[in-house]
Coordinates of C-alpha atoms in Angstrom, one line a residue:
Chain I
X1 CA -7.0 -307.2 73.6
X2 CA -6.0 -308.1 70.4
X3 CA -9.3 -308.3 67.4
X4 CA -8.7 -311.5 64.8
X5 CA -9.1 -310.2 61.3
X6 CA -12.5 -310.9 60.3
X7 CA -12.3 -313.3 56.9
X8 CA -13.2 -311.3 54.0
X9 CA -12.5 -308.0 55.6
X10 CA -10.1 -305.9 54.0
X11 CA -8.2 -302.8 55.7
X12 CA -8.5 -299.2 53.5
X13 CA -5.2 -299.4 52.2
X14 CA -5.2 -303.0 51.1
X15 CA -8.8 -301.9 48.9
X16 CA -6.9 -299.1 48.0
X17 CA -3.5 -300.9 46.7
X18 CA -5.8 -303.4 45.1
X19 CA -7.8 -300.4 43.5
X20 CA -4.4 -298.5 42.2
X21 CA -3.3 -302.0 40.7
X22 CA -6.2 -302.2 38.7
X23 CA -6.8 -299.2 37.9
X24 CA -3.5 -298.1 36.7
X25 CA -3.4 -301.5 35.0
X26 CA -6.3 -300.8 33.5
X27 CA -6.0 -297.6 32.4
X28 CA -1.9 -297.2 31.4
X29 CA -2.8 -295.5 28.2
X30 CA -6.1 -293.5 27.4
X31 CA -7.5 -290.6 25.4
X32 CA -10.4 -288.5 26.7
X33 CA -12.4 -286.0 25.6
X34 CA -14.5 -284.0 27.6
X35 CA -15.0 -280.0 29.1
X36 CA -12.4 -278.1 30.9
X37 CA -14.0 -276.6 34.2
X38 CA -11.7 -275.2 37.1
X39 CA -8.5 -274.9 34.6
X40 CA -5.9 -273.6 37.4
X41 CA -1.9 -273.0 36.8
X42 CA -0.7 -273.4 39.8
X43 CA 2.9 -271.2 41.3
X44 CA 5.0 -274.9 41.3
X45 CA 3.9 -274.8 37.5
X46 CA 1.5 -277.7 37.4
X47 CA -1.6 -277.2 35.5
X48 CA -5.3 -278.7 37.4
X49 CA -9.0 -279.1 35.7
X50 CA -11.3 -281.1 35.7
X51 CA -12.7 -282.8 32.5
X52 CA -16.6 -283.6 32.4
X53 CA -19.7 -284.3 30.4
X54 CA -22.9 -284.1 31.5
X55 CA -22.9 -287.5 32.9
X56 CA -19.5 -287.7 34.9
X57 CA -15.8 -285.6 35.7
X58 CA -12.5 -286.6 36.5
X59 CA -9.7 -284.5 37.9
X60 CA -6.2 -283.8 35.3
X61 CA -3.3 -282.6 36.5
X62 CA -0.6 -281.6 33.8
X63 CA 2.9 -281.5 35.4
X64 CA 5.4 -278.6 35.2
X65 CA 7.4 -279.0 31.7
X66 CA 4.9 -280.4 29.9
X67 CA 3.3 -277.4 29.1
X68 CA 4.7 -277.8 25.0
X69 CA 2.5 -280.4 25.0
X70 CA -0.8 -278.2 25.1
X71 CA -1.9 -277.2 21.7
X72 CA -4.3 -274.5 21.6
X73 CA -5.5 -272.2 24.0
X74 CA -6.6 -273.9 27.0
X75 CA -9.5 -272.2 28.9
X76 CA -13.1 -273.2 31.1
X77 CA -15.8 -274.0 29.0
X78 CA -13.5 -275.7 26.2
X79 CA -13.9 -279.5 24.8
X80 CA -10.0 -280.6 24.7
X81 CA -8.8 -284.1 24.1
X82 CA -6.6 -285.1 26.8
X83 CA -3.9 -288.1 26.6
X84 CA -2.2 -289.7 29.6
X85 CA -2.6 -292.2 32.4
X86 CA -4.6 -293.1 35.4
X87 CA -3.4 -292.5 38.6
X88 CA -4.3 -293.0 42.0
X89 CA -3.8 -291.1 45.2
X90 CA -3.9 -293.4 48.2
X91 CA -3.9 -290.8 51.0
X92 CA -7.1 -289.0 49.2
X93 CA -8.6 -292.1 47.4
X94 CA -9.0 -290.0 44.6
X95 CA -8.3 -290.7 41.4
X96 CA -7.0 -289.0 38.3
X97 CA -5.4 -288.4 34.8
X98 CA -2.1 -287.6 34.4
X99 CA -1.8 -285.9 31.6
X100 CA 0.6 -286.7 28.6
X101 CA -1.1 -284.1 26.4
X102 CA -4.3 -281.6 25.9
X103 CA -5.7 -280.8 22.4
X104 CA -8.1 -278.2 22.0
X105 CA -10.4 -279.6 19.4
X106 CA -10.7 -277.5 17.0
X107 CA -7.5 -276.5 17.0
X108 CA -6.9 -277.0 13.2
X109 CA -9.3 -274.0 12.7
X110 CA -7.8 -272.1 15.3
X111 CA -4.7 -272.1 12.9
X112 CA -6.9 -271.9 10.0
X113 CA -8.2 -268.5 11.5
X114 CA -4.8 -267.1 12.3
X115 CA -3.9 -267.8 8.9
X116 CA -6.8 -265.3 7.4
X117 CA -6.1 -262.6 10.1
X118 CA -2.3 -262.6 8.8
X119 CA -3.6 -262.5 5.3
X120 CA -6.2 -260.0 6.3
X121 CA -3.6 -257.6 8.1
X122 CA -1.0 -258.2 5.5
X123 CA -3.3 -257.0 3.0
X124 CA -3.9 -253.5 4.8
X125 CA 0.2 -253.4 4.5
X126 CA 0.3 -253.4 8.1
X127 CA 3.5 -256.2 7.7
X128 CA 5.4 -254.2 4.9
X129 CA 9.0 -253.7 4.7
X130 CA 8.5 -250.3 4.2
X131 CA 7.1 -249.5 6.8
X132 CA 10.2 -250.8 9.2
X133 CA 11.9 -248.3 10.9
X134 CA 15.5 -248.4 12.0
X135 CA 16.2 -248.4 15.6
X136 CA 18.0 -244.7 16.8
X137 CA 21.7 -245.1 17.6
X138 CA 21.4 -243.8 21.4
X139 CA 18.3 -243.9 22.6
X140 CA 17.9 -241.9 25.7
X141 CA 15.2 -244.1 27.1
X142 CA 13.3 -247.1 26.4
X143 CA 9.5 -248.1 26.9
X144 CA 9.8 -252.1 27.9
X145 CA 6.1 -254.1 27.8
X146 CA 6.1 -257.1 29.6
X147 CA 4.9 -259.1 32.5
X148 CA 6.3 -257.1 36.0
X149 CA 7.2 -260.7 37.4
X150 CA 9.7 -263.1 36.3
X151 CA 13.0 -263.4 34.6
X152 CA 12.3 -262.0 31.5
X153 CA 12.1 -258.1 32.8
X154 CA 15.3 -259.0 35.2
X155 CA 17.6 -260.0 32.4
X156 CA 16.2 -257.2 29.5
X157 CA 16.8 -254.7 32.7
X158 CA 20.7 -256.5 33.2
X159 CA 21.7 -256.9 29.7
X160 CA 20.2 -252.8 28.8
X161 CA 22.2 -251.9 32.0
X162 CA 25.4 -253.3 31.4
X163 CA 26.3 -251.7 28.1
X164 CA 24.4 -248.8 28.4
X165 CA 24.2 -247.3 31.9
X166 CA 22.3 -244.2 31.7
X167 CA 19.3 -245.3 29.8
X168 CA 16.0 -244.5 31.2
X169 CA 13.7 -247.3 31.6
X170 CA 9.9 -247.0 31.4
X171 CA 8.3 -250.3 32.3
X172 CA 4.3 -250.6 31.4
X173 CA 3.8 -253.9 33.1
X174 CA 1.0 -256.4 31.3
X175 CA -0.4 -259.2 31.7
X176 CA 0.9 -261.3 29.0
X177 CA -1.0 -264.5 28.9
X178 CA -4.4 -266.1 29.4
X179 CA -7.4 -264.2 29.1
X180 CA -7.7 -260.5 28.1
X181 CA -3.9 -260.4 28.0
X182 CA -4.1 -259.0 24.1
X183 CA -6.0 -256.0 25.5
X184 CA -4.0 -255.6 28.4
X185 CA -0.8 -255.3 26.3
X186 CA -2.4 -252.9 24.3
X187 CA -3.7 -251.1 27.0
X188 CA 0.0 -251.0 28.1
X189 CA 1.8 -250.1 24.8
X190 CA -1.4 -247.0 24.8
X191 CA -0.3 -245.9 28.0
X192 CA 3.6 -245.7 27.3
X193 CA 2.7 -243.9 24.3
X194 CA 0.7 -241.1 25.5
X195 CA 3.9 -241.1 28.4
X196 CA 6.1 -240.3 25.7
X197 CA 9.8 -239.6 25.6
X198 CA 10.7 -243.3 24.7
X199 CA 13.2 -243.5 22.0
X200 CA 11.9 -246.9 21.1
X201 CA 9.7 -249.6 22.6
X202 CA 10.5 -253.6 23.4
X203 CA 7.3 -255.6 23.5
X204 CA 7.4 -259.1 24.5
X205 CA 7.8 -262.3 27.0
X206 CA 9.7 -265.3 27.5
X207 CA 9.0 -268.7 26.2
X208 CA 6.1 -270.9 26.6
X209 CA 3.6 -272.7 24.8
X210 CA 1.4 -271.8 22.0
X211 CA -2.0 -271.0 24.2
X212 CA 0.8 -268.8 26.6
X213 CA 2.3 -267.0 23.4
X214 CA -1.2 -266.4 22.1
X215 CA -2.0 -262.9 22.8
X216 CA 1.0 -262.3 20.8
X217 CA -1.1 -263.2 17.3
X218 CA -4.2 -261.2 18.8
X219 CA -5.2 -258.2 16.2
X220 CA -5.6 -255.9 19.5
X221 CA -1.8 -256.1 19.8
X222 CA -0.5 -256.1 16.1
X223 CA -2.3 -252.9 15.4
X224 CA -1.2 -251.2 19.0
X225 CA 2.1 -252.2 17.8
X226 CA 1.6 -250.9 14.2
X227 CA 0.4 -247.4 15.8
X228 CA 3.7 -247.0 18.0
X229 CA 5.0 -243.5 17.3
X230 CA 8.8 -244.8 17.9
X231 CA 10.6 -247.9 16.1
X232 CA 9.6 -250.8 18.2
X233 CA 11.2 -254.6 18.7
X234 CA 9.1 -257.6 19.4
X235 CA 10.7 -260.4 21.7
X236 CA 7.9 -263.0 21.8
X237 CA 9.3 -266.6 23.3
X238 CA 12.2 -268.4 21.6
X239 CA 14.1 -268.3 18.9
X240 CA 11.5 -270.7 17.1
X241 CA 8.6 -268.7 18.1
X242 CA 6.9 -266.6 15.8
X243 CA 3.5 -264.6 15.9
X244 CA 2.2 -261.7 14.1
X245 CA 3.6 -259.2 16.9
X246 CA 6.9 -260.1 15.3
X247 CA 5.4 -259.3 11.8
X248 CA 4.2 -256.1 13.4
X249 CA 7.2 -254.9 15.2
X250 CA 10.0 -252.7 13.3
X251 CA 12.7 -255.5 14.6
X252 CA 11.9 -259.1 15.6
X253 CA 14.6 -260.2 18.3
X254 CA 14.9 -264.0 19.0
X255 CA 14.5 -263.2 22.1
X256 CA 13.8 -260.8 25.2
X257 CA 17.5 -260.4 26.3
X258 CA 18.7 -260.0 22.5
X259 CA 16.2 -257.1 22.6
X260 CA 18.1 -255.9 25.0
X261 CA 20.8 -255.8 23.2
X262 CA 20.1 -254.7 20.1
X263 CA 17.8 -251.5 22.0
X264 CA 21.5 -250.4 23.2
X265 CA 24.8 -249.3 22.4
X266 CA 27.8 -250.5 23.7
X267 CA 29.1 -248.4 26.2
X268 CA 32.6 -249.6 25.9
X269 CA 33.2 -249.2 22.2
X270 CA 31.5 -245.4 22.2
X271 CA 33.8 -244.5 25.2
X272 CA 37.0 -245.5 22.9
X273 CA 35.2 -243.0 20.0
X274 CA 34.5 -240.1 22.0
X275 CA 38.0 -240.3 23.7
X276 CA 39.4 -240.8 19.9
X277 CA 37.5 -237.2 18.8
X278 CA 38.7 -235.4 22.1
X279 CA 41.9 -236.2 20.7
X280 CA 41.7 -235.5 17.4
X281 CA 40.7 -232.2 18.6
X282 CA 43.7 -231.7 20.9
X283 CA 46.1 -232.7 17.9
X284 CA 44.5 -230.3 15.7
X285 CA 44.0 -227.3 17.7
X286 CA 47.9 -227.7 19.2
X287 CA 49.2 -227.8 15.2
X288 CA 46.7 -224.8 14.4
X289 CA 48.7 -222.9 18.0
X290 CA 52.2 -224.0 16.1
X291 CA 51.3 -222.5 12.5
X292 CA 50.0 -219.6 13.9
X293 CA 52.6 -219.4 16.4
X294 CA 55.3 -219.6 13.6
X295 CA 53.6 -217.1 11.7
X296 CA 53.5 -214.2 14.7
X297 CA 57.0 -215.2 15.3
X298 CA 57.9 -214.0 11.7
X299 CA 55.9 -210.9 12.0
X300 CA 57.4 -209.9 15.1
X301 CA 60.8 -210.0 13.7
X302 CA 60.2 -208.3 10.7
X303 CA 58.0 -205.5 12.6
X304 CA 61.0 -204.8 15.2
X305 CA 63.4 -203.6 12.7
X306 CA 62.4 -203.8 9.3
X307 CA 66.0 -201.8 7.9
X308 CA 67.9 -204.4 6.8
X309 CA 65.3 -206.2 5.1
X310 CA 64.9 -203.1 3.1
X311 CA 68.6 -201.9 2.9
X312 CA 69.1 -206.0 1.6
X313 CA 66.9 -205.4 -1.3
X314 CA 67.7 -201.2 -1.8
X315 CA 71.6 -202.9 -2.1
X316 CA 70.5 -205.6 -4.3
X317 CA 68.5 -203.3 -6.8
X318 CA 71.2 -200.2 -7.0
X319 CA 73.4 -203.3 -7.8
X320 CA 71.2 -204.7 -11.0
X321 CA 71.0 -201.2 -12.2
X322 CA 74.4 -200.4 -12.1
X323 CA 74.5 -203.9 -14.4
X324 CA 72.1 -202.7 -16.6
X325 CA 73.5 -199.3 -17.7
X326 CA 77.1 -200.8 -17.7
X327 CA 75.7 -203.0 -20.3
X328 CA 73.7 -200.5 -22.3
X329 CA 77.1 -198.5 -22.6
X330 CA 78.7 -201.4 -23.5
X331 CA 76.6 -201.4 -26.5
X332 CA 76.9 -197.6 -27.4
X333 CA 80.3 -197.7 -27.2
X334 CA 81.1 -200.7 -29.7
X335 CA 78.5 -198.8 -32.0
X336 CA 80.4 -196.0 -31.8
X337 CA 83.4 -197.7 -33.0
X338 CA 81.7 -199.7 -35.7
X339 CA 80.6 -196.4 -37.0
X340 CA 83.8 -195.1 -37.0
X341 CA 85.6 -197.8 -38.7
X342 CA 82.7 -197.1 -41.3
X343 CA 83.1 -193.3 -41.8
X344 CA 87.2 -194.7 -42.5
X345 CA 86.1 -197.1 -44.8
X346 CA 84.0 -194.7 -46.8
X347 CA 86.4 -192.0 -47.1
X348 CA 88.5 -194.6 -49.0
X349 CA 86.6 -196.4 -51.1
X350 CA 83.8 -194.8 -53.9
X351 CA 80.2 -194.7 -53.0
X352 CA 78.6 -198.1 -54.7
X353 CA 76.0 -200.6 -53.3
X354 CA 78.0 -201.5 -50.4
X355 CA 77.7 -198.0 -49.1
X356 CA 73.8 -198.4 -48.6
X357 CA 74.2 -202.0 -47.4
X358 CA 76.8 -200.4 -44.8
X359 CA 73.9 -197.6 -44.1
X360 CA 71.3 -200.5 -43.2
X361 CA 73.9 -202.0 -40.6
X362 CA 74.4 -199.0 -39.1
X363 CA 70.6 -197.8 -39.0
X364 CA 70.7 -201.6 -37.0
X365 CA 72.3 -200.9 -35.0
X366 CA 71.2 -197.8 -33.9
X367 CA 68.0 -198.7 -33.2
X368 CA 69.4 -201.7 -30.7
X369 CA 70.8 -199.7 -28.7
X370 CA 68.2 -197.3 -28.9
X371 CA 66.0 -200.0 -27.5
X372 CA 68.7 -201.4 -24.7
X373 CA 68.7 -198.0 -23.4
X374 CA 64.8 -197.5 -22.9
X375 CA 65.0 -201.2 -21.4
X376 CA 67.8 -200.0 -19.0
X377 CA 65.7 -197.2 -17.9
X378 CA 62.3 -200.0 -17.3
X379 CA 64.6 -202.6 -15.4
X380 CA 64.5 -200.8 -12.3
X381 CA 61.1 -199.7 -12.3
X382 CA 59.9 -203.4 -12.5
X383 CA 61.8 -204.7 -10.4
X384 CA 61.0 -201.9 -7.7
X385 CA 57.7 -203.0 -8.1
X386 CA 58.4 -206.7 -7.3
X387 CA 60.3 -205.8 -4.3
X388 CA 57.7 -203.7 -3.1
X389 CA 55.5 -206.8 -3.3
X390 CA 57.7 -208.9 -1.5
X391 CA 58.1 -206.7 1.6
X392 CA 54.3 -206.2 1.5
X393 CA 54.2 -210.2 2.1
X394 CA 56.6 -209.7 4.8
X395 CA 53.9 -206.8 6.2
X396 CA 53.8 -208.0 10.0
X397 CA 50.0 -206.2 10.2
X398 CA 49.1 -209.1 7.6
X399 CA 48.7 -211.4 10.4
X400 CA 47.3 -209.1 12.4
X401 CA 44.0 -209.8 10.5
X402 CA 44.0 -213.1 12.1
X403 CA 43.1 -211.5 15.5
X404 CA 46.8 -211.3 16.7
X405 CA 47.8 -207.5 18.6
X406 CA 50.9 -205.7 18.9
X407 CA 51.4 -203.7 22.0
X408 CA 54.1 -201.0 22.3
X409 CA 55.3 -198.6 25.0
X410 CA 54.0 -195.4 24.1
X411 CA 57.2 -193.8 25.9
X412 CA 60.0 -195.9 24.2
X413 CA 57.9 -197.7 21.6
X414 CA 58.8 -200.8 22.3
X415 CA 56.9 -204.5 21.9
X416 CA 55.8 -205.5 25.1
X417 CA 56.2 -209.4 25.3
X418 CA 55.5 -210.9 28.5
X419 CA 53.0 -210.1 31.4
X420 CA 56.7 -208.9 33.3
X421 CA 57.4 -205.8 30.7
X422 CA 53.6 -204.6 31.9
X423 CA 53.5 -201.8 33.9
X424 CA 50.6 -201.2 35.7
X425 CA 49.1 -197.0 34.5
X426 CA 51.3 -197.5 31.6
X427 CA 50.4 -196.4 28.2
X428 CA 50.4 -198.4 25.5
X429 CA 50.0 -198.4 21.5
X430 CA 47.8 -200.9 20.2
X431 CA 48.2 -202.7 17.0
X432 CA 45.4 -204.1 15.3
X433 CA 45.0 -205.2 11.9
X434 CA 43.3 -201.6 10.7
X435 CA 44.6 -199.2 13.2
X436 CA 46.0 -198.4 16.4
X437 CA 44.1 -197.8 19.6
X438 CA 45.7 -196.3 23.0
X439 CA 45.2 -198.6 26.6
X440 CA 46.4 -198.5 29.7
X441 CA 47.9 -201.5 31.7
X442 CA 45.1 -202.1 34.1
X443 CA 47.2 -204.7 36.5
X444 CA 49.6 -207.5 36.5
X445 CA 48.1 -210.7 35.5
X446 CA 50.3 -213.8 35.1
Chain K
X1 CA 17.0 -229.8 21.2
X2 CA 15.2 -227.6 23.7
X3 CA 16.4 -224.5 25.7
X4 CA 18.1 -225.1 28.9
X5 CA 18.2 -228.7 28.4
X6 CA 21.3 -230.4 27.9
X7 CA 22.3 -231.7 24.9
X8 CA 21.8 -235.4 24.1
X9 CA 24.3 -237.9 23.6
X10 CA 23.7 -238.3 19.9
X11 CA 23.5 -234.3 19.5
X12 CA 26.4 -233.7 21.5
X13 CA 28.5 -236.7 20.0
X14 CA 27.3 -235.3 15.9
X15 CA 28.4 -231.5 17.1
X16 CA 31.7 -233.1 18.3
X17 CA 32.4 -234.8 15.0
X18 CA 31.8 -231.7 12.9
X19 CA 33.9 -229.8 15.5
X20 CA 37.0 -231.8 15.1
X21 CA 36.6 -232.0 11.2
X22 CA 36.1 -228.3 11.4
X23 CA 39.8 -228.0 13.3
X24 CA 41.5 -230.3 11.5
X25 CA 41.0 -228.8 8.1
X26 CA 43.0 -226.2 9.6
X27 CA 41.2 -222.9 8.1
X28 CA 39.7 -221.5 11.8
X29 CA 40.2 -218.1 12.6
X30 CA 42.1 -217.7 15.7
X31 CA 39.6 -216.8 18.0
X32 CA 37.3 -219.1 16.1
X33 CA 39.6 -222.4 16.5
X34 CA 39.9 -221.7 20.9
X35 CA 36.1 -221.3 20.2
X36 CA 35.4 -224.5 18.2
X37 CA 38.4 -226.2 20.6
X38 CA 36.4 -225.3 24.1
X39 CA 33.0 -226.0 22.8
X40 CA 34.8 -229.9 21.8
X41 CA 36.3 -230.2 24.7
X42 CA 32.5 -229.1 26.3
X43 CA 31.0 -231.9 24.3
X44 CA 33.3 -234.8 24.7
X45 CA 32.7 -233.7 28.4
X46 CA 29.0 -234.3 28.0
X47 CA 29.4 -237.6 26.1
X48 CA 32.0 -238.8 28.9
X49 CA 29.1 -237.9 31.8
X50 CA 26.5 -239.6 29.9
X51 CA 28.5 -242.7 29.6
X52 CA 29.7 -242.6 32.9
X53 CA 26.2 -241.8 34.7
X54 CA 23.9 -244.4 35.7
X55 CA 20.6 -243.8 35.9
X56 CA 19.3 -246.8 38.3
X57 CA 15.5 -246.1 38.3
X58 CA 12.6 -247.9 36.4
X59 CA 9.8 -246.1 35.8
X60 CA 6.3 -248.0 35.9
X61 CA 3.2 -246.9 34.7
X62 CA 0.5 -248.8 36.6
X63 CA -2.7 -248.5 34.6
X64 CA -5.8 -248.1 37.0
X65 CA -9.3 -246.7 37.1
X66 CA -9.1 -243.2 36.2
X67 CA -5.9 -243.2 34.6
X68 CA -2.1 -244.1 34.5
X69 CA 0.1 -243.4 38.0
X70 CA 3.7 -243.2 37.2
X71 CA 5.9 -245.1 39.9
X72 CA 9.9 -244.7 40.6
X73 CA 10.9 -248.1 41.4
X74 CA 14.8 -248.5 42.5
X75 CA 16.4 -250.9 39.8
X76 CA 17.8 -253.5 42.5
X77 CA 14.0 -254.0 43.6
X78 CA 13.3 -255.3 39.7
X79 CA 16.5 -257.0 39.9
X80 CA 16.6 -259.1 42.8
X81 CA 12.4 -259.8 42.6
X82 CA 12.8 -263.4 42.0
X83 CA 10.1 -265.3 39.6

């Protein structure tokens, strides 16, 4: 049975579509200013609240991504200007704003205020140069602040991970926006403190807008950072993003994951230095085996038969002597002659001035070969003396001093040089560099 | 650095430094360069570990009435917590 449509009588939806045209006709564009009650962020990201006087409300909704459009920090109880468009909902017949922006009012003294804490703060020299620390080369472990869920903790713990492997982590999780999140964080930051045994602390969160980065300028926080007892590095938001945490902080990093970064070395490029001292080392200690092995080498041979060494230089200095007194006689003799061939002379001619003159020549060269002779007679001593010096240099126990030993056979007296010449109950003679001790071969080794 | 305990990677990685400086100016004793040699090739042991080892576990102090409780959390837990 069918019902004819009664004239004048609408259905819900056609009110409803003739509503929504209206309205968002109406109302494409509008500005409202009014109290936040039941501000809720919702997990899909949208924001809900409803704006009222004491006369009327109407329900905002802010959608995911337009959260950089929220200036101030947006909370119950707050009178915020909020720009956008009417919207309807058929299925609920509700109506509401969609939101193009929220202003805090206000706001301008909200900045105003930040402005005279960062004066205020500066002024106590809590933001000094001076007072930045540098970050230690290899830190054994690092303190991370931030919120346990999300991203932001994932990709610090990645980035830390991958170029430094063994570095502890201490996570003090915090809540790091909305309301009592500056207290919380330095709650946090406290607790890792009186932990201990970070090298150095990363305080911080990913981006957002300026209500969700607010805790960041809070005084609570700056001073918890200010007390840290290790070098700390702020990672508030973006690169753009800057609050007094960063003032605070030994290091600012543009971000959390640069934090990361910059907290650690890389493992790659230490591994290529460690491997380049071990073999440094090698090289070193293999020529200091071949000098010292050179060295023992010469000893040795000049220990096992030092004779011909000696008869070398005994040959060599019975021949320089020989030399010298050749030549000393030498010089006697042709003196002797000269003075001959005098004593002719003066028999045949009469004593005059020439006769003294001769006497002077004579009484010359007496006296040089006077003097050849008692140089003939030093000669050998000095150069004894040198040769004594060089077989001294050639003393084998002169390396012994090194920490080298000599071990001989006390039967036959000969150097035992390998494990093969040791007799097990033999006796041996010990050379070391200030005596000689006895020892017996205790067992083969090889 | 404390008894008993291992040196650290920065200790271990300065002693190593001075070590091979030490050798390579070539004035060692015998018995003093297979010293300084073995206690180099000790350290640039220790550095190779601590490169090589991976440590794997976060530790989280949850803050609650009465104090702080420390927490070992296994790294892939953090890691694959999507946000």
């Amino acid at each position: 049975m069918e019902q004819e449509p009664r004239r004048g009588v609408l259905t819900v939806s056609e009110l409803t579509e003739r509503i929504k045209t209206c309205l968002e006709g109406e109302f494409r564009s509008v500005r409202v200013e009014g109290e936040v009650s039941n501000y809720k962020l919702y997990p899909s990201g949208h924001r809900y609240f409803s704006l009222k006087d004491e006369g009327a409300q109407v329900r905002v909704v802010l959608f995911r991504g337009r959260e950089r459009f929220i200036f101030g920090e947006v909370r119950d109880g707050q009178t915020v200007v909020v720009s956008g468009s009417l919207g309807v909902y058929e299925k609920k017949g509700e109506y509401q704003i969609y939101a193009q922006s929220v202003e805090v009012r206000g706001l301008g003294s909200l900045l105003l205020e930040l402005e005279k804490r960062k004066a205020r703060l500066a002024a106590e020299g809590l933001f000094d140069p001076e007072r930045k620390r540098p970050l230690p080369p290899f830190p054994e472990r690092i303190g991370i602040v931030t919120s346990r869920q999300g991203a932001v903790l994932r990709d610090m713990v990645r980035v830390a991970r991958s170029r430094w492997p063994a570095v502890g982590i201490v996570l003090a999780p915090a809540q790091v926006q909305g309301e009592g999140a500056a207290q919380d964080i330095a709650a946090a930051l406290a607790a890792l403190y009186a932990r201990g045994g970070a090298d150095l602390v990363i305080v911080g969160r990913g981006g957002g807008s300026v209500e969700d980065l607010w805790a960041f300028n809070e005084e609570a926080v700056v001073r918890a950072i200010v007390a840290s007892p290790v070098p700390t590095i702020s990672a508030v938001g973006h690169e753009t993003d800057f609050t007094l945490a960063d003032l605070a902080a030994d290091l600012r990093a543009p971000t959390p994951t640069a934090a990361a970064q910059m907290a650690v070395p890389d493992r790659m490029e230490t591994a290529e230095r460690v491997s380049g001292l071990a073999l440094r080392a090698r090289r070193a200690e293999r020529n200091l085996r071949e000098t010292l092995r050179r060295e023992l080498r010469i000893a040795a041979g000049a220990m096992a038969d030092p004779r011909p060494h000696v008869q070398a230089r005994r040959y060599e200095l019975a021949k320089e002597t020989d030399a010298l007194v050749l030549g000393a006689q030498e010089v006697l003799r042709r003196g002797r002659e000269r003075l001959l061939t005098l004593a002719h002379e003066l028999r045949l001619l009469p004593p005059s001035a020439w006769v003294s003159r001769k006497r002077g020549e004579v009484a010359a060269l007496q006296e040089r070969a006077g003097r050849r002779i008692s140089a003939a007679r030093e000669e050998p001593r000095r150069r004894l003396g040198m040769f004594q010096g060089k077989l001294s240099a050639l003393d084998p126990t002169a390396v012994l001093s090194r920490g080298y030993a000599i071990a001989v056979r006390r039967s036959s007296g000969a150097a035992v040089r390998s494990v093969r010449e040791a007799v097990p109950g033999e006796k041996l003679d010990v050379r070391v560099s200030d005596g000689i001790f006895g020892a017996v071969v205790e067992r083969e080794k090889s | 650095m404390a008894k008993g305990k291992e040196a650290s990677f920065e200790e271990a990685l300065q002693q190593l430094e001075a070590i091979v400086a030490k050798l390579e100016s070539g004035d060692a004793k015998l018995e003093e360069s297979i010293r300084l040699f073995e206690e180099g090739m000790r350290l640039s042991g220790i550095c190779q570990k601590r490169l090589d080892e991976a440590d794997r576990k976060i530790e989280v102090l949850l803050r609650k009435p009465g104090g702080v409780e420390r927490e070992i959390e296994d790294e892939s837990g953090i890691l694959d917590k999507e946000g």
